[in-house]
Amino acid sequence: MNLYLRYFDNETLVSSVDEAIEFLAGIDQIGMNAALEADIREYVASDVFYPKRYKIRPRVYFIIIKTEAATMQDFKEKKAVHNGGESVKERNASPAVLKLNETLPGWYEGSIDFKRVLLIPSTGKFQYRDAHFVARVKANSGIDCYNRMVDHLRERVDERSQFPSAKGKNFKFVYLGRAKD
């Protein structure tokens, strides 16, 4: 594991925490002290792979990034980015989103929380109200279940009603099983 350090135009790639501390101690503006050194050692020893930013004074920072890159060129070209064994798509997507497009024909139970436009009889004005809708749908995937439910609702509620994204927390679905033909 190597460490990339940068403070304005001063940057380096080192292979140990001692080299990193030596680099930072050579920059007068940083003001290396025992507390800062202990915090850097703790960060390097931890399992955290997020970049660490240290404040020197208002709006002035230096950063430390853990990397697998062997050279500065590899680091700059992002050839050794640590990803925990997952692809970028898997890291950025929740498990529900990954299952959304999985083709599995059969019965689904979907639930949608949406904003429904309703007429208030006493005032004659319209108002958004939270609504919950649950349905069992014959579909080919989670996204197909969502589309069928929203199409059904659009025919029956005011056109100004607002439906959530299929990828958000306001739509959930469960695969119930294969449909009999």
CSV table of N, CA and C in Angstrom, one decimal:
chain,number,residue,atom,x,y,z
A,1,MET,N,0.8,-1.2,0.0
A,1,MET,CA,0.0,0.0,0.0
A,1,MET,C,0.9,1.2,0.0
A,2,ASN,N,0.7,2.1,-1.0
A,2,ASN,CA,1.4,3.4,-1.0
A,2,ASN,C,0.5,4.5,-0.7
A,3,LEU,N,1.1,5.7,-0.4
A,3,LEU,CA,0.4,6.9,0.0
A,3,LEU,C,0.7,8.0,-1.0
A,4,TYR,N,-0.3,8.7,-1.5
A,4,TYR,CA,-0.1,9.9,-2.3
A,4,TYR,C,-0.4,11.0,-1.4
A,5,LEU,N,0.4,12.0,-1.4
A,5,LEU,CA,0.3,13.2,-0.6
A,5,LEU,C,0.4,14.5,-1.5
A,6,ARG,N,-0.5,15.5,-1.2
A,6,ARG,CA,-0.4,16.7,-2.0
A,6,ARG,C,-0.8,17.9,-1.1
A,7,TYR,N,0.1,18.9,-1.2
A,7,TYR,CA,-0.2,20.2,-0.6
A,7,TYR,C,0.1,21.2,-1.7
A,8,PHE,N,-0.9,21.8,-2.3
A,8,PHE,CA,-0.7,22.7,-3.4
A,8,PHE,C,0.1,22.0,-4.5
A,9,ASP,N,1.2,22.6,-4.9
A,9,ASP,CA,2.1,22.0,-6.0
A,9,ASP,C,3.0,20.9,-5.5
A,10,ASN,N,3.1,20.7,-4.2
A,10,ASN,CA,4.0,19.7,-3.6
A,10,ASN,C,3.2,18.4,-3.5
A,11,GLU,N,3.7,17.4,-4.2
A,11,GLU,CA,3.1,16.1,-4.2
A,11,GLU,C,4.1,15.0,-4.3
A,12,THR,N,3.8,13.9,-3.7
A,12,THR,CA,4.7,12.7,-3.7
A,12,THR,C,3.9,11.4,-3.5
A,13,LEU,N,4.6,10.3,-3.9
A,13,LEU,CA,4.0,9.0,-3.7
A,13,LEU,C,5.0,8.3,-2.8
A,14,VAL,N,4.6,7.9,-1.6
A,14,VAL,CA,5.6,7.2,-0.7
A,14,VAL,C,5.1,5.8,-0.4
A,15,SER,N,6.0,5.0,0.1
A,15,SER,CA,5.6,3.6,0.4
A,15,SER,C,5.4,3.3,1.9
A,16,SER,N,5.7,4.3,2.8
A,16,SER,CA,5.5,4.1,4.2
A,16,SER,C,5.0,5.4,4.9
A,17,VAL,N,4.4,5.2,6.1
A,17,VAL,CA,3.9,6.4,6.8
A,17,VAL,C,5.1,7.2,7.3
A,18,ASP,N,6.2,6.6,7.6
A,18,ASP,CA,7.4,7.4,8.0
A,18,ASP,C,7.9,8.4,6.9
A,19,GLU,N,7.9,7.9,5.6
A,19,GLU,CA,8.2,8.7,4.5
A,19,GLU,C,7.2,9.9,4.3
A,20,ALA,N,5.9,9.6,4.6
A,20,ALA,CA,4.9,10.6,4.4
A,20,ALA,C,5.1,11.7,5.5
A,21,ILE,N,5.4,11.3,6.7
A,21,ILE,CA,5.6,12.2,7.8
A,21,ILE,C,6.8,13.1,7.5
A,22,GLU,N,7.8,12.5,7.0
A,22,GLU,CA,9.1,13.2,6.6
A,22,GLU,C,8.8,14.2,5.6
A,23,PHE,N,8.0,13.8,4.5
A,23,PHE,CA,7.6,14.8,3.5
A,23,PHE,C,6.8,16.0,4.0
A,24,LEU,N,5.9,15.7,4.9
A,24,LEU,CA,5.0,16.8,5.5
A,24,LEU,C,5.8,17.6,6.4
A,25,ALA,N,6.8,17.1,7.1
A,25,ALA,CA,7.6,17.8,8.1
A,25,ALA,C,8.5,18.8,7.3
A,26,GLY,N,8.8,18.5,6.0
A,26,GLY,CA,9.6,19.4,5.2
A,26,GLY,C,8.9,20.6,4.7
A,27,ILE,N,7.6,20.7,4.9
A,27,ILE,CA,6.8,21.8,4.4
A,27,ILE,C,6.5,22.6,5.7
A,28,ASP,N,7.0,23.8,5.7
A,28,ASP,CA,6.9,24.7,6.9
A,28,ASP,C,5.5,25.1,7.2
A,29,GLN,N,4.6,25.3,6.2
A,29,GLN,CA,3.3,25.8,6.4
A,29,GLN,C,2.4,24.8,7.2
A,30,ILE,N,2.7,23.5,7.1
A,30,ILE,CA,1.9,22.4,7.6
A,30,ILE,C,2.1,22.4,9.2
A,31,GLY,N,3.3,22.6,9.7
A,31,GLY,CA,3.5,22.6,11.1
A,31,GLY,C,3.2,21.3,11.7
A,32,MET,N,4.0,20.3,11.3
A,32,MET,CA,3.9,18.9,11.8
A,32,MET,C,4.1,18.9,13.3
A,33,ASN,N,3.2,18.2,14.0
A,33,ASN,CA,3.2,18.1,15.5
A,33,ASN,C,2.9,16.6,15.8
A,34,ALA,N,3.0,16.3,17.1
A,34,ALA,CA,2.7,14.9,17.6
A,34,ALA,C,1.3,14.5,17.3
A,35,ALA,N,0.3,15.4,17.5
A,35,ALA,CA,-1.1,15.0,17.3
A,35,ALA,C,-1.4,14.7,15.9
A,36,LEU,N,-0.8,15.5,15.0
A,36,LEU,CA,-1.0,15.3,13.5
A,36,LEU,C,-0.4,14.0,13.1
A,37,GLU,N,0.8,13.8,13.6
A,37,GLU,CA,1.6,12.6,13.3
A,37,GLU,C,0.8,11.3,13.7
A,38,ALA,N,0.2,11.4,14.9
A,38,ALA,CA,-0.6,10.2,15.5
A,38,ALA,C,-1.8,10.0,14.6
A,39,ASP,N,-2.5,11.1,14.2
A,39,ASP,CA,-3.7,11.0,13.4
A,39,ASP,C,-3.4,10.4,12.0
A,40,ILE,N,-2.3,10.8,11.4
A,40,ILE,CA,-1.8,10.2,10.1
A,40,ILE,C,-1.5,8.8,10.3
A,41,ARG,N,-0.8,8.4,11.3
A,41,ARG,CA,-0.5,6.9,11.5
A,41,ARG,C,-1.8,6.1,11.7
A,42,GLU,N,-2.8,6.7,12.4
A,42,GLU,CA,-4.0,6.0,12.7
A,42,GLU,C,-4.8,5.8,11.4
A,43,TYR,N,-4.8,6.9,10.5
A,43,TYR,CA,-5.5,6.8,9.2
A,43,TYR,C,-4.9,5.7,8.3
A,44,VAL,N,-3.5,5.7,8.3
A,44,VAL,CA,-2.8,4.7,7.4
A,44,VAL,C,-3.1,3.3,7.9
A,45,ALA,N,-3.1,3.1,9.2
A,45,ALA,CA,-3.3,1.8,9.8
A,45,ALA,C,-4.8,1.3,9.7
A,46,SER,N,-5.7,2.2,9.4
A,46,SER,CA,-7.1,1.8,9.4
A,46,SER,C,-7.5,1.1,8.0
A,47,ASP,N,-8.7,0.6,8.0
A,47,ASP,CA,-9.2,-0.1,6.7
A,47,ASP,C,-9.9,0.9,5.8
A,48,VAL,N,-9.9,2.2,6.2
A,48,VAL,CA,-10.6,3.2,5.4
A,48,VAL,C,-9.8,3.5,4.1
A,49,PHE,N,-10.4,3.5,3.0
A,49,PHE,CA,-9.8,3.8,1.7
A,49,PHE,C,-10.2,5.2,1.1
A,50,TYR,N,-11.0,5.9,1.9
A,50,TYR,CA,-11.4,7.2,1.4
A,50,TYR,C,-10.2,8.2,1.6
A,51,PRO,N,-10.0,9.2,0.7
A,51,PRO,CA,-9.0,10.2,0.9
A,51,PRO,C,-9.2,10.9,2.2
A,52,LYS,N,-8.1,11.3,2.8
A,52,LYS,CA,-8.2,12.0,4.1
A,52,LYS,C,-7.7,13.4,3.8
A,53,ARG,N,-8.4,14.4,4.3
A,53,ARG,CA,-8.1,15.8,4.1
A,53,ARG,C,-7.8,16.5,5.5
A,54,TYR,N,-6.7,17.1,5.6
A,54,TYR,CA,-6.3,17.8,6.8
A,54,TYR,C,-6.3,19.3,6.6
A,55,LYS,N,-6.9,20.0,7.5
A,55,LYS,CA,-7.0,21.4,7.5
A,55,LYS,C,-5.8,22.1,8.1
A,56,ILE,N,-5.2,23.0,7.4
A,56,ILE,CA,-4.0,23.7,7.9
A,56,ILE,C,-4.5,25.0,8.4
A,57,ARG,N,-5.3,25.8,7.7
A,57,ARG,CA,-5.9,27.0,8.1
A,57,ARG,C,-7.2,27.1,7.2
A,58,PRO,N,-8.0,28.2,7.4
A,58,PRO,CA,-9.2,28.3,6.6
A,58,PRO,C,-9.0,28.2,5.1
A,59,ARG,N,-9.7,27.2,4.5
A,59,ARG,CA,-9.6,27.0,3.1
A,59,ARG,C,-8.3,26.5,2.6
A,60,VAL,N,-7.4,26.0,3.4
A,60,VAL,CA,-6.1,25.4,3.0
A,60,VAL,C,-6.0,24.0,3.7
A,61,TYR,N,-5.8,23.0,2.8
A,61,TYR,CA,-5.7,21.6,3.2
A,61,TYR,C,-4.6,20.9,2.5
A,62,PHE,N,-4.2,19.8,3.1
A,62,PHE,CA,-3.4,18.8,2.4
A,62,PHE,C,-4.1,17.5,2.4
A,63,ILE,N,-3.9,16.6,1.4
A,63,ILE,CA,-4.6,15.4,1.3
A,63,ILE,C,-3.7,14.2,1.3
A,64,ILE,N,-4.2,13.0,1.8
A,64,ILE,CA,-3.5,11.8,1.8
A,64,ILE,C,-4.5,10.8,1.1
A,65,ILE,N,-4.0,10.0,0.1
A,65,ILE,CA,-4.8,9.0,-0.5
A,65,ILE,C,-4.0,7.7,-0.5
A,66,LYS,N,-4.7,6.6,0.0
A,66,LYS,CA,-4.1,5.3,-0.1
A,66,LYS,C,-4.3,4.8,-1.5
A,67,THR,N,-3.3,4.1,-2.0
A,67,THR,CA,-3.3,3.7,-3.4
A,67,THR,C,-2.5,2.4,-3.6
A,68,GLU,N,-2.8,1.6,-4.6
A,68,GLU,CA,-2.1,0.4,-4.9
A,68,GLU,C,-1.0,0.8,-6.0
A,69,ALA,N,-1.0,2.0,-6.5
A,69,ALA,CA,-0.1,2.4,-7.6
A,69,ALA,C,1.3,2.3,-7.2
A,70,ALA,N,2.1,1.8,-8.1
A,70,ALA,CA,3.6,1.7,-7.8
A,70,ALA,C,4.4,2.9,-8.1
A,71,THR,N,3.9,3.7,-9.1
A,71,THR,CA,4.6,4.9,-9.5
A,71,THR,C,3.6,6.0,-9.6
A,72,MET,N,4.1,7.2,-9.6
A,72,MET,CA,3.3,8.4,-9.7
A,72,MET,C,2.5,8.4,-11.1
A,73,GLN,N,3.1,7.9,-12.1
A,73,GLN,CA,2.4,7.8,-13.4
A,73,GLN,C,1.2,6.9,-13.3
A,74,ASP,N,1.4,5.7,-12.7
A,74,ASP,CA,0.2,4.8,-12.5
A,74,ASP,C,-0.9,5.5,-11.7
A,75,PHE,N,-0.5,6.2,-10.7
A,75,PHE,CA,-1.5,6.9,-9.9
A,75,PHE,C,-2.3,7.9,-10.7
A,76,LYS,N,-1.6,8.7,-11.5
A,76,LYS,CA,-2.2,9.8,-12.3
A,76,LYS,C,-3.1,9.2,-13.3
A,77,GLU,N,-2.8,8.0,-13.8
A,77,GLU,CA,-3.6,7.4,-14.9
A,77,GLU,C,-4.7,6.5,-14.2
A,78,LYS,N,-4.7,6.5,-12.9
A,78,LYS,CA,-5.7,5.7,-12.2
A,78,LYS,C,-5.7,4.2,-12.5
A,79,LYS,N,-4.5,3.7,-12.7
A,79,LYS,CA,-4.4,2.3,-13.0
A,79,LYS,C,-4.5,1.3,-11.8
A,80,ALA,N,-4.3,1.9,-10.6
A,80,ALA,CA,-4.3,1.0,-9.4
A,80,ALA,C,-5.3,1.6,-8.3
A,81,VAL,N,-6.5,1.9,-8.8
A,81,VAL,CA,-7.5,2.3,-7.8
A,81,VAL,C,-8.0,1.2,-7.0
A,82,HIS,N,-8.1,1.3,-5.7
A,82,HIS,CA,-8.6,0.3,-4.8
A,82,HIS,C,-10.1,0.3,-4.9
A,83,ASN,N,-10.7,-0.9,-5.2
A,83,ASN,CA,-12.2,-0.9,-5.3
A,83,ASN,C,-12.8,-2.1,-4.4
A,84,GLY,N,-12.0,-2.7,-3.6
A,84,GLY,CA,-12.5,-3.7,-2.7
A,84,GLY,C,-13.0,-5.0,-3.5
A,85,GLY,N,-12.5,-5.2,-4.7
A,85,GLY,CA,-12.9,-6.4,-5.5
A,85,GLY,C,-14.2,-6.2,-6.2
A,86,GLU,N,-14.8,-5.1,-6.2
A,86,GLU,CA,-16.1,-4.9,-6.9
A,86,GLU,C,-15.9,-4.0,-8.1
A,87,SER,N,-16.8,-4.1,-9.1
A,87,SER,CA,-16.7,-3.2,-10.2
A,87,SER,C,-17.3,-1.9,-9.8
A,88,VAL,N,-17.0,-0.8,-10.6
A,88,VAL,CA,-17.5,0.5,-10.3
A,88,VAL,C,-19.1,0.5,-10.3
A,89,LYS,N,-19.7,-0.2,-11.2
A,89,LYS,CA,-21.1,-0.3,-11.3
A,89,LYS,C,-21.7,-0.9,-10.0
A,90,GLU,N,-21.1,-2.0,-9.5
A,90,GLU,CA,-21.6,-2.6,-8.3
A,90,GLU,C,-21.4,-1.8,-7.1
A,91,ARG,N,-20.3,-1.0,-7.0
A,91,ARG,CA,-20.1,-0.1,-5.9
A,91,ARG,C,-21.1,1.0,-5.8
A,92,ASN,N,-21.5,1.6,-7.0
A,92,ASN,CA,-22.4,2.7,-7.0
A,92,ASN,C,-23.9,2.4,-7.0
A,93,ALA,N,-24.2,1.1,-7.2
A,93,ALA,CA,-25.6,0.7,-7.3
A,93,ALA,C,-26.0,-0.1,-6.0
A,94,SER,N,-27.2,0.1,-5.6
A,94,SER,CA,-27.7,-0.7,-4.4
A,94,SER,C,-28.2,-2.0,-5.0
A,95,PRO,N,-28.3,-3.0,-4.1
A,95,PRO,CA,-28.7,-4.4,-4.5
A,95,PRO,C,-30.1,-4.3,-5.2
A,96,ALA,N,-31.0,-3.5,-4.7
A,96,ALA,CA,-32.3,-3.4,-5.3
A,96,ALA,C,-32.3,-2.9,-6.8
A,97,VAL,N,-31.4,-1.9,-7.0
A,97,VAL,CA,-31.2,-1.4,-8.4
A,97,VAL,C,-30.7,-2.4,-9.3
A,98,LEU,N,-29.8,-3.2,-8.8
A,98,LEU,CA,-29.2,-4.3,-9.7
A,98,LEU,C,-30.3,-5.3,-10.0
A,99,LYS,N,-31.2,-5.6,-9.1
A,99,LYS,CA,-32.2,-6.6,-9.4
A,99,LYS,C,-33.4,-6.0,-10.2
A,100,LEU,N,-33.4,-4.7,-10.3
A,100,LEU,CA,-34.5,-4.0,-11.0
A,100,LEU,C,-34.7,-4.5,-12.5
A,101,ASN,N,-33.5,-4.6,-13.2
A,101,ASN,CA,-33.5,-5.0,-14.6
A,101,ASN,C,-33.4,-6.5,-14.8
A,102,GLU,N,-33.2,-7.3,-13.8
A,102,GLU,CA,-33.1,-8.7,-13.9
A,102,GLU,C,-34.3,-9.4,-14.4
A,103,THR,N,-34.2,-10.0,-15.6
A,103,THR,CA,-35.4,-10.6,-16.2
A,103,THR,C,-35.8,-11.9,-15.5
A,104,LEU,N,-37.0,-12.0,-15.0
A,104,LEU,CA,-37.5,-13.1,-14.3
A,104,LEU,C,-39.0,-13.1,-14.3
A,105,PRO,N,-39.6,-13.7,-15.4
A,105,PRO,CA,-41.0,-13.6,-15.6
A,105,PRO,C,-41.8,-14.3,-14.5
A,106,GLY,N,-42.9,-13.7,-14.1
A,106,GLY,CA,-43.7,-14.2,-13.1
A,106,GLY,C,-44.5,-13.1,-12.4
A,107,TRP,N,-45.0,-13.5,-11.1
A,107,TRP,CA,-45.8,-12.5,-10.4
A,107,TRP,C,-44.9,-11.7,-9.4
A,108,TYR,N,-45.2,-10.4,-9.3
A,108,TYR,CA,-44.4,-9.5,-8.5
A,108,TYR,C,-45.4,-8.8,-7.6
A,109,GLU,N,-45.0,-8.5,-6.4
A,109,GLU,CA,-45.8,-7.6,-5.6
A,109,GLU,C,-45.0,-6.3,-5.4
A,110,GLY,N,-45.6,-5.2,-5.9
A,110,GLY,CA,-44.9,-3.9,-5.9
A,110,GLY,C,-45.6,-2.9,-5.0
A,111,SER,N,-44.9,-2.0,-4.4
A,111,SER,CA,-45.5,-1.0,-3.6
A,111,SER,C,-44.9,0.4,-3.9
A,112,ILE,N,-45.7,1.4,-4.1
A,112,ILE,CA,-45.3,2.7,-4.5
A,112,ILE,C,-45.8,3.7,-3.5
A,113,ASP,N,-45.0,4.6,-3.0
A,113,ASP,CA,-45.4,5.8,-2.3
A,113,ASP,C,-45.3,7.0,-3.2
A,114,PHE,N,-46.4,7.6,-3.5
A,114,PHE,CA,-46.4,8.7,-4.4
A,114,PHE,C,-47.2,9.9,-3.9
A,115,LYS,N,-47.1,11.0,-4.6
A,115,LYS,CA,-47.8,12.3,-4.3
A,115,LYS,C,-49.1,12.3,-5.2
A,116,ARG,N,-50.2,12.2,-4.6
A,116,ARG,CA,-51.5,12.2,-5.3
A,116,ARG,C,-52.2,13.5,-5.2
A,117,VAL,N,-52.7,14.1,-6.3
A,117,VAL,CA,-53.4,15.3,-6.3
A,117,VAL,C,-54.9,15.0,-6.0
A,118,LEU,N,-55.4,15.7,-4.9
A,118,LEU,CA,-56.8,15.5,-4.6
A,118,LEU,C,-57.5,16.8,-4.4
A,119,LEU,N,-58.8,16.8,-4.8
A,119,LEU,CA,-59.6,18.0,-4.6
A,119,LEU,C,-60.1,18.1,-3.2
A,120,ILE,N,-59.9,19.2,-2.5
A,120,ILE,CA,-60.5,19.5,-1.2
A,120,ILE,C,-61.8,20.1,-1.4
A,121,PRO,N,-62.9,19.4,-1.1
A,121,PRO,CA,-64.3,19.9,-1.4
A,121,PRO,C,-64.6,21.2,-0.7
A,122,SER,N,-64.2,21.3,0.6
A,122,SER,CA,-64.6,22.6,1.3
A,122,SER,C,-64.0,23.8,0.7
A,123,THR,N,-62.8,23.7,0.1
A,123,THR,CA,-62.1,24.9,-0.5
A,123,THR,C,-62.2,25.0,-2.0
A,124,GLY,N,-62.4,23.8,-2.6
A,124,GLY,CA,-62.4,23.8,-4.1
A,124,GLY,C,-61.0,23.8,-4.7
A,125,LYS,N,-60.0,23.7,-3.8
A,125,LYS,CA,-58.6,23.7,-4.3
A,125,LYS,C,-58.1,22.3,-4.3
A,126,PHE,N,-56.9,22.1,-5.0
A,126,PHE,CA,-56.3,20.9,-5.1
A,126,PHE,C,-55.1,20.8,-4.1
A,127,GLN,N,-54.8,19.6,-3.6
A,127,GLN,CA,-53.7,19.5,-2.7
A,127,GLN,C,-52.9,18.2,-3.0
A,128,TYR,N,-51.6,18.2,-2.7
A,128,TYR,CA,-50.8,17.0,-2.8
A,128,TYR,C,-51.0,16.2,-1.5
A,129,ARG,N,-51.2,14.9,-1.6
A,129,ARG,CA,-51.3,14.1,-0.4
A,129,ARG,C,-50.4,12.8,-0.7
A,130,ASP,N,-49.8,12.4,0.4
A,130,ASP,CA,-49.0,11.1,0.3
A,130,ASP,C,-50.0,10.0,0.1
A,131,ALA,N,-49.7,9.1,-0.9
A,131,ALA,CA,-50.5,7.9,-1.1
A,131,ALA,C,-49.6,6.7,-1.2
A,132,HIS,N,-50.2,5.6,-0.8
A,132,HIS,CA,-49.5,4.3,-0.8
A,132,HIS,C,-50.3,3.3,-1.7
A,133,PHE,N,-49.7,2.7,-2.6
A,133,PHE,CA,-50.4,1.8,-3.5
A,133,PHE,C,-49.6,0.5,-3.6
A,134,VAL,N,-50.3,-0.7,-3.4
A,134,VAL,CA,-49.7,-2.0,-3.5
A,134,VAL,C,-50.5,-2.8,-4.4
A,135,ALA,N,-49.8,-3.5,-5.3
A,135,ALA,CA,-50.5,-4.4,-6.3
A,135,ALA,C,-49.6,-5.6,-6.6
A,136,ARG,N,-50.3,-6.7,-7.0
A,136,ARG,CA,-49.7,-7.9,-7.5
A,136,ARG,C,-49.8,-7.8,-9.0
A,137,VAL,N,-48.7,-8.0,-9.7
A,137,VAL,CA,-48.6,-7.7,-11.1
A,137,VAL,C,-47.9,-8.9,-11.8
A,138,LYS,N,-48.4,-9.3,-12.9
A,138,LYS,CA,-47.6,-10.3,-13.8
A,138,LYS,C,-46.7,-9.5,-14.6
A,139,ALA,N,-45.4,-9.7,-14.5
A,139,ALA,CA,-44.4,-8.9,-15.2
A,139,ALA,C,-43.1,-9.7,-15.5
A,140,ASN,N,-42.2,-9.1,-16.2
A,140,ASN,CA,-41.0,-9.8,-16.6
A,140,ASN,C,-39.8,-9.4,-15.8
A,141,SER,N,-39.9,-8.3,-15.0
A,141,SER,CA,-38.8,-7.8,-14.2
A,141,SER,C,-39.3,-6.8,-13.2
A,142,GLY,N,-38.5,-6.3,-12.3
A,142,GLY,CA,-38.9,-5.3,-11.4
A,142,GLY,C,-39.3,-4.0,-12.1
A,143,ILE,N,-38.5,-3.6,-13.1
A,143,ILE,CA,-38.8,-2.3,-13.8
A,143,ILE,C,-40.1,-2.5,-14.6
A,144,ASP,N,-40.4,-3.7,-15.1
A,144,ASP,CA,-41.7,-3.9,-15.8
A,144,ASP,C,-42.8,-3.8,-14.8
A,145,CYS,N,-42.6,-4.3,-13.6
A,145,CYS,CA,-43.6,-4.3,-12.5
A,145,CYS,C,-43.9,-2.8,-12.2
A,146,TYR,N,-42.9,-2.0,-12.1
A,146,TYR,CA,-43.0,-0.6,-11.8
A,146,TYR,C,-43.8,0.1,-12.9
A,147,ASN,N,-43.4,-0.1,-14.2
A,147,ASN,CA,-44.1,0.5,-15.3
A,147,ASN,C,-45.5,0.2,-15.4
A,148,ARG,N,-45.9,-1.1,-15.2
A,148,ARG,CA,-47.3,-1.5,-15.2
A,148,ARG,C,-48.1,-0.8,-14.1
A,149,MET,N,-47.5,-0.7,-12.9
A,149,MET,CA,-48.2,-0.1,-11.8
A,149,MET,C,-48.4,1.4,-12.1
A,150,VAL,N,-47.4,2.1,-12.6
A,150,VAL,CA,-47.5,3.5,-12.8
A,150,VAL,C,-48.5,3.8,-14.0
A,151,ASP,N,-48.5,2.9,-15.0
A,151,ASP,CA,-49.5,3.1,-16.1
A,151,ASP,C,-50.9,2.9,-15.6
A,152,HIS,N,-51.1,1.9,-14.7
A,152,HIS,CA,-52.4,1.7,-14.1
A,152,HIS,C,-52.9,2.9,-13.3
A,153,LEU,N,-52.0,3.5,-12.5
A,153,LEU,CA,-52.3,4.6,-11.7
A,153,LEU,C,-52.6,5.9,-12.5
A,154,ARG,N,-51.8,6.1,-13.6
A,154,ARG,CA,-52.0,7.3,-14.4
A,154,ARG,C,-53.4,7.3,-15.0
A,155,GLU,N,-54.0,6.2,-15.3
A,155,GLU,CA,-55.3,6.2,-15.8
A,155,GLU,C,-56.4,6.5,-14.8
A,156,ARG,N,-56.0,6.4,-13.5
A,156,ARG,CA,-57.0,6.5,-12.4
A,156,ARG,C,-56.9,7.7,-11.5
A,157,VAL,N,-55.7,8.4,-11.5
A,157,VAL,CA,-55.5,9.5,-10.6
A,157,VAL,C,-55.3,10.8,-11.5
A,158,ASP,N,-55.4,11.9,-10.8
A,158,ASP,CA,-55.1,13.2,-11.5
A,158,ASP,C,-53.8,13.2,-12.2
A,159,GLU,N,-53.7,13.8,-13.4
A,159,GLU,CA,-52.5,13.8,-14.2
A,159,GLU,C,-51.3,14.5,-13.5
A,160,ARG,N,-51.6,15.4,-12.6
A,160,ARG,CA,-50.6,16.2,-11.9
A,160,ARG,C,-49.9,15.4,-10.7
A,161,SER,N,-50.4,14.2,-10.5
A,161,SER,CA,-49.8,13.4,-9.4
A,161,SER,C,-48.4,13.1,-9.8
A,162,GLN,N,-47.5,12.9,-8.8
A,162,GLN,CA,-46.1,12.7,-9.0
A,162,GLN,C,-45.7,11.3,-8.5
A,163,PHE,N,-45.0,10.6,-9.4
A,163,PHE,CA,-44.5,9.3,-9.1
A,163,PHE,C,-43.0,9.2,-8.9
A,164,PRO,N,-42.6,8.4,-8.0
A,164,PRO,CA,-41.1,8.4,-7.7
A,164,PRO,C,-40.4,7.6,-8.7
A,165,SER,N,-39.1,7.7,-8.7
A,165,SER,CA,-38.2,6.9,-9.6
A,165,SER,C,-38.3,5.4,-9.1
A,166,ALA,N,-38.2,4.5,-10.1
A,166,ALA,CA,-38.1,3.1,-9.8
A,166,ALA,C,-36.9,2.8,-9.0
A,167,LYS,N,-35.8,3.6,-9.1
A,167,LYS,CA,-34.6,3.3,-8.4
A,167,LYS,C,-34.6,3.9,-7.0
A,168,GLY,N,-35.6,4.6,-6.6
A,168,GLY,CA,-35.6,5.3,-5.3
A,168,GLY,C,-36.1,4.4,-4.2
A,169,LYS,N,-36.2,5.0,-3.0
A,169,LYS,CA,-36.7,4.2,-1.8
A,169,LYS,C,-38.2,4.2,-1.8
A,170,ASN,N,-38.9,4.9,-2.6
A,170,ASN,CA,-40.4,4.9,-2.6
A,170,ASN,C,-41.0,3.8,-3.5
A,171,PHE,N,-40.2,3.0,-4.1
A,171,PHE,CA,-40.7,1.8,-4.8
A,171,PHE,C,-40.0,0.6,-4.4
A,172,LYS,N,-40.8,-0.4,-4.0
A,172,LYS,CA,-40.2,-1.7,-3.6
A,172,LYS,C,-41.0,-2.8,-4.3
A,173,PHE,N,-40.3,-3.9,-4.6
A,173,PHE,CA,-41.0,-5.0,-5.2
A,173,PHE,C,-40.4,-6.3,-4.7
A,174,VAL,N,-41.2,-7.4,-4.8
A,174,VAL,CA,-40.8,-8.7,-4.3
A,174,VAL,C,-41.3,-9.7,-5.4
A,175,TYR,N,-40.4,-10.6,-5.8
A,175,TYR,CA,-40.8,-11.6,-6.8
A,175,TYR,C,-41.5,-12.7,-6.1
A,176,LEU,N,-42.7,-13.0,-6.5
A,176,LEU,CA,-43.6,-14.0,-5.8
A,176,LEU,C,-43.4,-15.4,-6.4
A,177,GLY,N,-43.1,-15.5,-7.7
A,177,GLY,CA,-42.9,-16.8,-8.3
A,177,GLY,C,-43.3,-16.8,-9.7
A,178,ARG,N,-43.1,-17.9,-10.4
A,178,ARG,CA,-43.4,-18.1,-11.8
A,178,ARG,C,-44.9,-18.1,-12.0
A,179,ALA,N,-45.4,-17.6,-13.1
A,179,ALA,CA,-46.8,-17.5,-13.5
A,179,ALA,C,-47.1,-18.8,-14.2
A,180,LYS,N,-48.3,-19.4,-13.9
A,180,LYS,CA,-48.7,-20.5,-14.7
A,180,LYS,C,-49.3,-20.1,-16.0
A,181,ASP,N,-48.9,-20.8,-17.1
A,181,ASP,CA,-49.3,-20.4,-18.4
A,181,ASP,C,-50.6,-21.0,-18.8
